[in-house]
Amino acid sequence: MDNRWRCVSEKIEALLSRGIRELGLKGFEGAIPGLLIYIRELKKWSRRINLIARESDDLQIVEQHFLDSLSLLALVDFNADDLHLLDVGTGGGFPGLVLAASCPQARFTLVEPRQKRVVFLRHIVRTLQLANVRIHDKRLEQLPQAEVARCTHVTSRAVAPPLEFLEMVRPVMENGCRAVVMMARVERFNELVERDGWFSVVQSSRLQLPLSGVGRILALVESKMNR
C-alpha cells in the first residue's frame, strides 16, 4: 500500500493544489498534507464500509468530496474566531471534517447516526490530531441543546433537498444560526429565493468545480426571526 500510495499521492496532491488554486483559496495550501492522509484513509476504509461510491477514481474523490467541501470557503469566513459549523449527516466528513482539517481556527460539530461512519470519522480526527471537532453519533433532534446553541452556521451536503433541509434545521436557525445550503441545480436556488416564508437568502455564491467545470451554488440563509 505504501509504495503504491507514494505514486498515487503525487497525482492527488497535484489535483488538490490545482483545485485549491483555481478556487482562489490563498493560504490553504498548508492543509494539503493533512488532506492527503485523509484521502489515503478514505480509500482504504471505503473497501470495507460505504463511505463513497466504490467506483470513484482519484479525480472524482478530490473534486466531488474535497474541493466541493472547500467551496464553502467562497461564502463563509472560516477565519472568524467565533465560527462554529454544525454539519448534519456528515457521512464520510463532507463538508465538515474536510473544512475542520483545513481551518483549525474554527470549530465544528459533526452529526452522523451511522456507527461505522462515526468510527471512521473519529479515526480521521485522531490521525490528524484535530482539536476543533466534536462528533455525535446521533440524529440532529437528539443533539444536546447546549451543543446546538454554540453553532453559528449549519449545513449538510446531501441529507435532504434544500427546502426540506431548512425545515429540519429550523429550530437551530431560530436560535440565531445561519444555514449554508449547497446546491447543484439553479432550480433549487430559485425555489429558495422565491419562497415567501420564515427564512430569507442573505447571500449567495455561484462557482464551478475547477477540475470538471460542474456548477455549484451556495446560499447563506437566515431565519426572519433573527433580523
Tab-separated table of C-alpha atoms in Angstrom, residues 42-156:
chain	number	residue	atom	x	y	z
A	42	LEU	CA	-10.817	7.218	2.954
A	43	LYS	CA	-9.728	4.993	0.071
A	44	LYS	CA	-8.574	2.282	2.454
A	45	TRP	CA	-11.709	2.298	4.640
A	46	SER	CA	-14.048	2.508	1.644
A	47	ARG	CA	-13.077	-1.048	0.745
A	48	ARG	CA	-14.883	-2.205	3.890
A	49	ILE	CA	-17.638	0.304	4.610
A	50	ASN	CA	-19.857	2.531	2.491
A	51	LEU	CA	-18.259	5.976	2.640
A	52	ILE	CA	-18.163	6.966	-1.047
A	53	ALA	CA	-19.080	5.253	-4.315
A	54	ARG	CA	-16.622	2.391	-4.691
A	55	GLU	CA	-16.049	3.089	-8.366
A	56	SER	CA	-14.845	6.656	-7.630
A	57	ASP	CA	-11.470	7.454	-9.175
A	58	ASP	CA	-8.953	9.852	-7.654
A	59	LEU	CA	-10.142	12.864	-9.626
A	60	GLN	CA	-13.743	12.250	-8.552
A	61	ILE	CA	-12.713	11.824	-4.908
A	62	VAL	CA	-10.701	15.039	-4.908
A	63	GLU	CA	-13.299	17.143	-6.678
A	64	GLN	CA	-16.668	15.714	-5.640
A	65	HIS	CA	-15.803	15.342	-1.977
A	66	PHE	CA	-12.824	17.510	-1.021
A	67	LEU	CA	-12.938	20.510	-3.349
A	68	ASP	CA	-16.735	20.532	-3.144
A	69	SER	CA	-16.423	20.746	0.648
A	70	LEU	CA	-13.809	23.501	0.447
A	71	SER	CA	-16.091	25.520	-1.842
A	72	LEU	CA	-17.906	26.756	1.296
A	73	LEU	CA	-14.881	28.980	1.860
A	74	ALA	CA	-16.159	31.108	-1.033
A	75	LEU	CA	-19.164	32.136	1.059
A	76	VAL	CA	-18.257	31.823	4.736
A	77	ASP	CA	-15.257	33.326	6.539
A	78	PHE	CA	-13.851	30.356	8.435
A	79	ASN	CA	-11.116	32.593	9.856
A	80	ALA	CA	-13.647	34.180	12.201
A	81	ASP	CA	-12.767	33.357	15.804
A	82	ASP	CA	-16.320	32.551	16.858
A	83	LEU	CA	-17.347	30.470	13.831
A	84	HIS	CA	-18.856	27.098	14.744
A	85	LEU	CA	-20.257	24.932	11.942
A	86	LEU	CA	-22.784	22.173	12.540
A	87	ASP	CA	-22.698	19.539	9.775
A	88	VAL	CA	-25.824	17.379	9.756
A	89	GLY	CA	-25.467	13.865	8.336
A	90	THR	CA	-21.790	14.369	7.556
A	91	GLY	CA	-21.260	10.814	6.266
A	92	GLY	CA	-17.568	10.489	5.426
A	93	GLY	CA	-16.934	14.005	6.754
A	94	PHE	CA	-18.201	16.114	3.862
A	95	PRO	CA	-18.109	19.041	4.142
A	96	GLY	CA	-17.481	19.392	7.883
A	97	LEU	CA	-14.405	17.286	8.515
A	98	VAL	CA	-12.638	18.458	5.350
A	99	LEU	CA	-13.166	22.047	6.497
A	100	ALA	CA	-12.025	21.205	10.022
A	101	ALA	CA	-8.792	19.747	8.645
A	102	SER	CA	-8.255	22.950	6.640
A	103	CYS	CA	-9.443	25.597	9.131
A	104	PRO	CA	-8.005	24.850	12.589
A	105	GLN	CA	-9.166	28.197	13.996
A	106	ALA	CA	-12.886	27.406	13.505
A	107	ARG	CA	-14.933	24.847	15.428
A	108	PHE	CA	-17.015	22.026	14.020
A	109	THR	CA	-19.744	19.718	15.272
A	110	LEU	CA	-20.434	16.677	13.104
A	111	VAL	CA	-23.682	14.733	13.442
A	112	GLU	CA	-23.800	11.229	11.968
A	113	PRO	CA	-26.067	8.428	13.258
A	114	ARG	CA	-24.433	5.564	11.329
A	115	GLN	CA	-21.940	3.899	13.649
A	116	LYS	CA	-19.478	2.585	11.064
A	117	ARG	CA	-19.084	6.048	9.619
A	118	VAL	CA	-18.621	7.520	13.084
A	119	VAL	CA	-15.767	5.081	13.712
A	120	PHE	CA	-14.110	6.313	10.523
A	121	LEU	CA	-14.646	9.982	11.405
A	122	ARG	CA	-13.102	9.520	14.835
A	123	HIS	CA	-10.182	7.697	13.239
A	124	ILE	CA	-9.502	10.714	10.992
A	125	VAL	CA	-9.777	13.110	13.936
A	126	ARG	CA	-7.234	11.059	15.896
A	127	THR	CA	-4.923	10.573	12.914
A	128	LEU	CA	-4.849	14.271	12.039
A	129	GLN	CA	-4.933	15.324	15.718
A	130	LEU	CA	-7.834	17.682	15.151
A	131	ALA	CA	-8.727	19.514	18.349
A	132	ASN	CA	-11.500	21.585	16.774
A	133	VAL	CA	-14.042	18.803	16.108
A	134	ARG	CA	-16.842	17.184	18.109
A	135	ILE	CA	-18.590	14.120	16.684
A	136	HIS	CA	-22.032	12.985	17.823
A	137	ASP	CA	-23.357	9.556	16.871
A	138	LYS	CA	-26.931	10.839	16.994
A	139	ARG	CA	-29.629	12.387	14.882
A	140	LEU	CA	-29.991	16.154	14.897
A	141	GLU	CA	-33.044	16.109	17.157
A	142	GLN	CA	-31.061	14.111	19.747
A	143	LEU	CA	-28.227	16.630	19.925
A	144	PRO	CA	-27.811	18.330	23.326
A	145	GLN	CA	-29.278	21.824	23.294
A	146	ALA	CA	-26.057	23.241	24.717
A	147	GLU	CA	-24.206	21.970	21.651
A	148	VAL	CA	-26.767	23.444	19.257
A	149	ALA	CA	-26.611	26.816	20.988
A	150	ARG	CA	-22.876	27.108	20.258
A	151	CYS	CA	-23.305	26.879	16.487
A	152	THR	CA	-23.186	29.932	14.222
A	153	HIS	CA	-23.748	28.035	10.954
A	154	VAL	CA	-25.396	24.773	9.948
A	155	THR	CA	-25.010	22.839	6.717
A	156	SER	CA	-25.461	19.468	5.081
